[in-house]
Amino acid sequence: MRISGDGTAAGGSYRQHGSAADHSIRQPVQPAVVAGDGVAAAGDIGYRGPTACAAAGITYRQLDYWARTGLVEPSVRPAYGSGTQRLYSFRDVVLLKIVKRFLDTGVALQNIRTTVQHLRARGFTDLDRMTLMSDGATVYECSSPDEVVNLLQGGQGVFGIAVGVVWRDVDAALSQLHGERVDTGETLIGPNPADELARRRNRAG
């Protein structure tokens, strides 16, 4: 799949093969975050801006700019007034890290924006097989090693991002940080390390 900078995703030699129903794909797991009454479901957990920055390896200025320009907006809770905190989902943080890696390698912002839109539209399925390749002007989605090789042999791919690896990197980073329960606002403590301050805050609340 070729993801062009004009906002379109065109098929061709690098379109995906098969579907999730054709074979069993082991999806990377989202981090388990422990609340006072047990383990909260991943979909019930959000991450504040500083936590998202730490896990994605970006600055808060970048996070704020990308949210305000619509590049990567928080899907759990936007900042809708003074004193409110943006809340990002696990998948939002994965997108933040992908954007950071593309920017570090010089991909044009418009191409990155198109790629983010494409990933959100197609969903986060088959991540272990997905590699995003770019020659700096165009982003290609490859879903098999053969597609990566063909792209490189054609001289079009200069570097690649294995989305499954990014997912697992974010998983590992967030497991050391704190989330927030969406329904109650309770601070959820990652299994490592224990944070006595967060525990006191929960007891006081």
mmCIF file of C-alpha atoms in Angstrom:
data_model
loop_
_atom_site.group_PDB
_atom_site.id
_atom_site.type_symbol
_atom_site.label_atom_id
_atom_site.label_comp_id
_atom_site.label_asym_id
_atom_site.label_seq_id
_atom_site.Cartn_x
_atom_site.Cartn_y
_atom_site.Cartn_z
ATOM 1 C CA MET A 1 0.000 0.000 0.000
ATOM 2 C CA ARG A 2 1.410 3.347 -1.030
ATOM 3 C CA ILE A 3 0.390 6.214 1.241
ATOM 4 C CA SER A 4 0.876 9.406 -0.727
ATOM 5 C CA GLY A 5 1.209 12.928 0.559
ATOM 6 C CA ASP A 6 -1.959 14.156 -1.145
ATOM 7 C CA GLY A 7 -4.183 12.422 1.377
ATOM 8 C CA THR A 8 -4.757 9.221 -0.598
ATOM 9 C CA ALA A 9 -3.708 5.615 -0.086
ATOM 10 C CA ALA A 10 -3.097 3.843 -3.375
ATOM 11 C CA GLY A 11 -2.758 0.115 -3.946
ATOM 12 C CA GLY A 12 -0.101 -1.489 -6.055
ATOM 13 C CA SER A 13 2.779 -3.864 -5.621
ATOM 14 C CA TYR A 14 2.828 -3.313 -1.893
ATOM 15 C CA ARG A 15 -0.800 -3.794 -0.904
ATOM 16 C CA GLN A 16 -1.563 -6.097 2.012
ATOM 17 C CA HIS A 17 -1.986 -9.834 1.463
ATOM 18 C CA GLY A 18 -4.697 -11.809 3.232
ATOM 19 C CA SER A 19 -6.677 -10.765 6.244
ATOM 20 C CA ALA A 20 -6.841 -11.383 9.962
ATOM 21 C CA ALA A 21 -9.267 -14.237 9.284
ATOM 22 C CA ASP A 22 -6.755 -16.064 7.072
ATOM 23 C CA HIS A 23 -4.285 -16.805 9.817
ATOM 24 C CA SER A 24 -3.810 -16.324 13.517
ATOM 25 C CA ILE A 25 -1.893 -13.151 14.343
ATOM 26 C CA ARG A 26 -0.555 -12.615 17.814
ATOM 27 C CA GLN A 27 -1.329 -9.031 18.675
ATOM 28 C CA PRO A 28 0.989 -7.143 21.028
ATOM 29 C CA VAL A 29 -0.664 -6.678 24.370
ATOM 30 C CA GLN A 30 -1.543 -3.376 25.959
ATOM 31 C CA PRO A 31 -0.017 -2.773 29.380
ATOM 32 C CA ALA A 32 -1.814 -4.050 32.443
ATOM 33 C CA VAL A 33 -2.182 -1.266 34.954
ATOM 34 C CA VAL A 34 -3.145 -2.085 38.524
ATOM 35 C CA ALA A 35 -5.814 -0.188 40.389
ATOM 36 C CA GLY A 36 -6.666 -0.534 44.023
ATOM 37 C CA ASP A 37 -9.386 -3.093 43.255
ATOM 38 C CA GLY A 38 -7.508 -5.104 40.641
ATOM 39 C CA VAL A 39 -6.484 -4.746 37.015
ATOM 40 C CA ALA A 40 -8.250 -2.131 34.890
ATOM 41 C CA ALA A 41 -9.149 -3.018 31.328
ATOM 42 C CA ALA A 42 -6.872 -1.411 28.727
ATOM 43 C CA GLY A 43 -9.782 0.454 27.120
ATOM 44 C CA ASP A 44 -10.612 2.085 30.452
ATOM 45 C CA ILE A 45 -7.143 3.603 30.852
ATOM 46 C CA GLY A 46 -5.909 6.994 29.679
ATOM 47 C CA TYR A 47 -2.507 8.636 29.934
ATOM 48 C CA ARG A 48 -1.826 12.286 30.687
ATOM 49 C CA GLY A 49 0.402 14.417 28.501
ATOM 50 C CA PRO A 50 3.649 14.037 30.493
ATOM 51 C CA THR A 51 3.229 10.246 30.571
ATOM 52 C CA ALA A 52 2.503 10.127 26.829
ATOM 53 C CA CYS A 53 5.613 12.251 26.205
ATOM 54 C CA ALA A 54 7.814 9.964 28.298
ATOM 55 C CA ALA A 55 6.574 6.819 26.563
ATOM 56 C CA ALA A 56 6.795 8.285 23.040
ATOM 57 C CA GLY A 57 10.124 10.065 23.563
ATOM 58 C CA ILE A 58 8.844 13.522 22.640
ATOM 59 C CA THR A 59 8.701 16.930 24.298
ATOM 60 C CA TYR A 60 5.552 18.451 25.735
ATOM 61 C CA ARG A 61 5.850 21.261 23.185
ATOM 62 C CA GLN A 62 5.671 18.694 20.388
ATOM 63 C CA LEU A 63 2.714 16.962 22.017
ATOM 64 C CA ASP A 64 0.845 20.243 22.402
ATOM 65 C CA TYR A 65 1.565 21.375 18.844
ATOM 66 C CA TRP A 66 0.502 18.037 17.312
ATOM 67 C CA ALA A 67 -2.741 18.110 19.315
ATOM 68 C CA ARG A 68 -3.547 21.715 18.381
ATOM 69 C CA THR A 69 -2.862 21.096 14.678
ATOM 70 C CA GLY A 70 -4.826 17.830 14.626
ATOM 71 C CA LEU A 71 -1.849 15.596 13.806
ATOM 72 C CA VAL A 72 -2.325 13.333 16.833
ATOM 73 C CA GLU A 73 -5.210 14.338 19.044
ATOM 74 C CA PRO A 74 -6.038 12.644 22.359
ATOM 75 C CA SER A 75 -8.896 10.239 21.703
ATOM 76 C CA VAL A 76 -9.861 9.739 25.365
ATOM 77 C CA ARG A 77 -10.235 13.364 26.461
ATOM 78 C CA PRO A 78 -9.219 16.607 24.730
ATOM 79 C CA ALA A 79 -8.233 19.779 26.585
ATOM 80 C CA TYR A 80 -11.545 21.670 26.577
ATOM 81 C CA GLY A 81 -10.844 24.444 29.058
ATOM 82 C CA SER A 82 -8.449 25.896 31.580
ATOM 83 C CA GLY A 83 -7.213 23.314 34.027
ATOM 84 C CA THR A 84 -8.339 20.254 32.066
ATOM 85 C CA GLN A 85 -5.838 17.551 31.184
ATOM 86 C CA ARG A 86 -5.619 15.828 27.826
ATOM 87 C CA LEU A 87 -5.923 12.076 28.138
ATOM 88 C CA TYR A 88 -4.355 9.816 25.515
ATOM 89 C CA SER A 89 -5.152 6.191 24.765
ATOM 90 C CA PHE A 90 -2.505 3.511 24.381
ATOM 91 C CA ARG A 91 -2.933 3.606 20.597
ATOM 92 C CA ASP A 92 -2.561 7.392 20.607
ATOM 93 C CA VAL A 93 0.839 6.981 22.266
ATOM 94 C CA VAL A 94 1.857 4.421 19.617
ATOM 95 C CA LEU A 95 0.978 6.986 16.926
ATOM 96 C CA LEU A 96 2.983 9.657 18.755
ATOM 97 C CA LYS A 97 6.061 7.433 18.716
ATOM 98 C CA ILE A 98 5.609 6.605 15.021
ATOM 99 C CA VAL A 99 5.325 10.323 14.202
ATOM 100 C CA LYS A 100 8.486 11.028 16.193
ATOM 101 C CA ARG A 101 10.443 8.369 14.297
ATOM 102 C CA PHE A 102 9.280 9.662 10.930
ATOM 103 C CA LEU A 103 10.196 13.242 11.823
ATOM 104 C CA ASP A 104 13.635 12.136 13.004
ATOM 105 C CA THR A 105 14.289 10.632 9.576
ATOM 106 C CA GLY A 106 13.120 13.670 7.618
ATOM 107 C CA VAL A 107 9.742 12.556 6.256
ATOM 108 C CA ALA A 108 7.567 15.504 5.218
ATOM 109 C CA LEU A 109 4.887 16.463 7.723
ATOM 110 C CA GLN A 110 2.103 16.122 5.131
ATOM 111 C CA ASN A 111 3.133 12.524 4.454
ATOM 112 C CA ILE A 112 3.200 11.831 8.183
ATOM 113 C CA ARG A 113 -0.271 13.332 8.571
ATOM 114 C CA THR A 114 -1.589 11.120 5.765
ATOM 115 C CA THR A 115 0.013 8.056 7.342
ATOM 116 C CA VAL A 116 -1.578 8.794 10.723
ATOM 117 C CA GLN A 117 -4.992 9.182 9.064
ATOM 118 C CA HIS A 118 -4.456 5.913 7.187
ATOM 119 C CA LEU A 119 -3.517 4.003 10.342
ATOM 120 C CA ARG A 120 -6.527 5.331 12.239
ATOM 121 C CA ALA A 121 -8.847 4.440 9.335
ATOM 122 C CA ARG A 122 -7.571 0.878 8.866
ATOM 123 C CA GLY A 123 -7.379 0.038 12.556
ATOM 124 C CA PHE A 124 -4.522 -1.499 14.462
ATOM 125 C CA THR A 125 -4.771 -5.046 13.182
ATOM 126 C CA ASP A 126 -1.940 -7.330 12.027
ATOM 127 C CA LEU A 127 0.627 -5.036 13.626
ATOM 128 C CA ASP A 128 3.266 -7.716 13.985
ATOM 129 C CA ARG A 129 3.378 -7.960 10.180
ATOM 130 C CA MET A 130 3.233 -4.275 9.342
ATOM 131 C CA THR A 131 6.296 -2.255 8.376
ATOM 132 C CA LEU A 132 6.035 1.361 7.272
ATOM 133 C CA MET A 133 8.732 2.148 4.707
ATOM 134 C CA SER A 134 9.611 5.549 3.294
ATOM 135 C CA ASP A 135 11.912 7.061 0.710
ATOM 136 C CA GLY A 136 11.383 10.496 2.250
ATOM 137 C CA ALA A 137 8.658 11.461 -0.213
ATOM 138 C CA THR A 138 6.200 8.571 0.053
ATOM 139 C CA VAL A 139 5.244 6.155 2.814
ATOM 140 C CA TYR A 140 4.575 2.508 1.951
ATOM 141 C CA GLU A 141 2.767 -0.056 4.079
ATOM 142 C CA CYS A 142 4.298 -3.518 3.843
ATOM 143 C CA SER A 143 2.677 -6.545 5.462
ATOM 144 C CA SER A 144 5.261 -9.245 4.691
ATOM 145 C CA PRO A 145 9.071 -9.580 4.520
ATOM 146 C CA ASP A 146 8.799 -10.174 0.761
ATOM 147 C CA GLU A 147 7.114 -6.809 0.266
ATOM 148 C CA VAL A 148 9.898 -5.091 2.218
ATOM 149 C CA VAL A 149 12.538 -6.811 0.069
ATOM 150 C CA ASN A 150 10.724 -5.941 -3.154
ATOM 151 C CA LEU A 151 10.450 -2.328 -2.095
ATOM 152 C CA LEU A 152 14.140 -2.107 -1.247
ATOM 153 C CA GLN A 153 15.135 -3.801 -4.496
ATOM 154 C CA GLY A 154 13.044 -1.254 -6.371
ATOM 155 C CA GLY A 155 15.073 1.506 -4.742
ATOM 156 C CA GLN A 156 12.024 3.063 -3.105
ATOM 157 C CA GLY A 157 12.473 2.228 0.565
ATOM 158 C CA VAL A 158 15.204 3.982 2.511
ATOM 159 C CA PHE A 159 14.150 3.180 6.061
ATOM 160 C CA GLY A 160 11.375 1.348 7.804
ATOM 161 C CA ILE A 161 9.395 1.339 11.027
ATOM 162 C CA ALA A 162 8.173 -2.025 12.337
ATOM 163 C CA VAL A 163 4.871 -1.001 13.927
ATOM 164 C CA GLY A 164 4.731 -4.092 16.137
ATOM 165 C CA VAL A 165 8.103 -3.185 17.636
ATOM 166 C CA VAL A 166 6.923 0.360 18.345
ATOM 167 C CA TRP A 167 3.794 -1.073 19.996
ATOM 168 C CA ARG A 168 5.892 -3.280 22.288
ATOM 169 C CA ASP A 169 8.269 -0.403 23.097
ATOM 170 C CA VAL A 170 5.325 1.751 24.182
ATOM 171 C CA ASP A 171 3.882 -1.181 26.133
ATOM 172 C CA ALA A 172 7.158 -1.579 28.041
ATOM 173 C CA ALA A 173 7.462 2.156 28.710
ATOM 174 C CA LEU A 174 3.893 2.597 29.947
ATOM 175 C CA SER A 175 4.186 -0.424 32.225
ATOM 176 C CA GLN A 176 6.668 1.641 34.259
ATOM 177 C CA LEU A 177 4.434 4.729 34.333
ATOM 178 C CA HIS A 178 1.016 5.674 35.625
ATOM 179 C CA GLY A 179 -2.307 5.700 33.852
ATOM 180 C CA GLU A 180 -5.649 7.129 34.834
ATOM 181 C CA ARG A 181 -8.967 5.368 35.098
ATOM 182 C CA VAL A 182 -11.261 7.073 32.606
ATOM 183 C CA ASP A 183 -14.460 6.668 34.601
ATOM 184 C CA THR A 184 -13.217 7.722 38.050
ATOM 185 C CA GLY A 185 -10.001 9.674 37.436
ATOM 186 C CA GLU A 186 -8.163 7.330 39.802
ATOM 187 C CA THR A 187 -4.404 7.154 39.338
ATOM 188 C CA LEU A 188 -3.436 3.653 38.237
ATOM 189 C CA ILE A 189 -0.052 2.449 39.336
ATOM 190 C CA GLY A 190 2.134 0.460 36.989
ATOM 191 C CA PRO A 191 3.625 -2.719 38.452
ATOM 192 C CA ASN A 192 7.098 -1.180 38.485
ATOM 193 C CA PRO A 193 8.066 0.866 40.376
ATOM 194 C CA ALA A 194 5.581 1.385 43.216
ATOM 195 C CA ASP A 195 4.744 5.043 43.753
ATOM 196 C CA GLU A 196 3.845 5.862 47.334
ATOM 197 C CA LEU A 197 2.766 9.388 46.391
ATOM 198 C CA ALA A 198 0.156 8.087 43.955
ATOM 199 C CA ARG A 199 -1.102 5.646 46.546
ATOM 200 C CA ARG A 200 -1.518 8.417 49.094
ATOM 201 C CA ARG A 201 -3.347 10.542 46.522
ATOM 202 C CA ASN A 202 -5.773 7.709 45.873
ATOM 203 C CA ARG A 203 -6.413 7.177 49.583
ATOM 204 C CA ALA A 204 -6.933 10.905 50.150
ATOM 205 C CA GLY A 205 -9.364 11.166 47.242
#
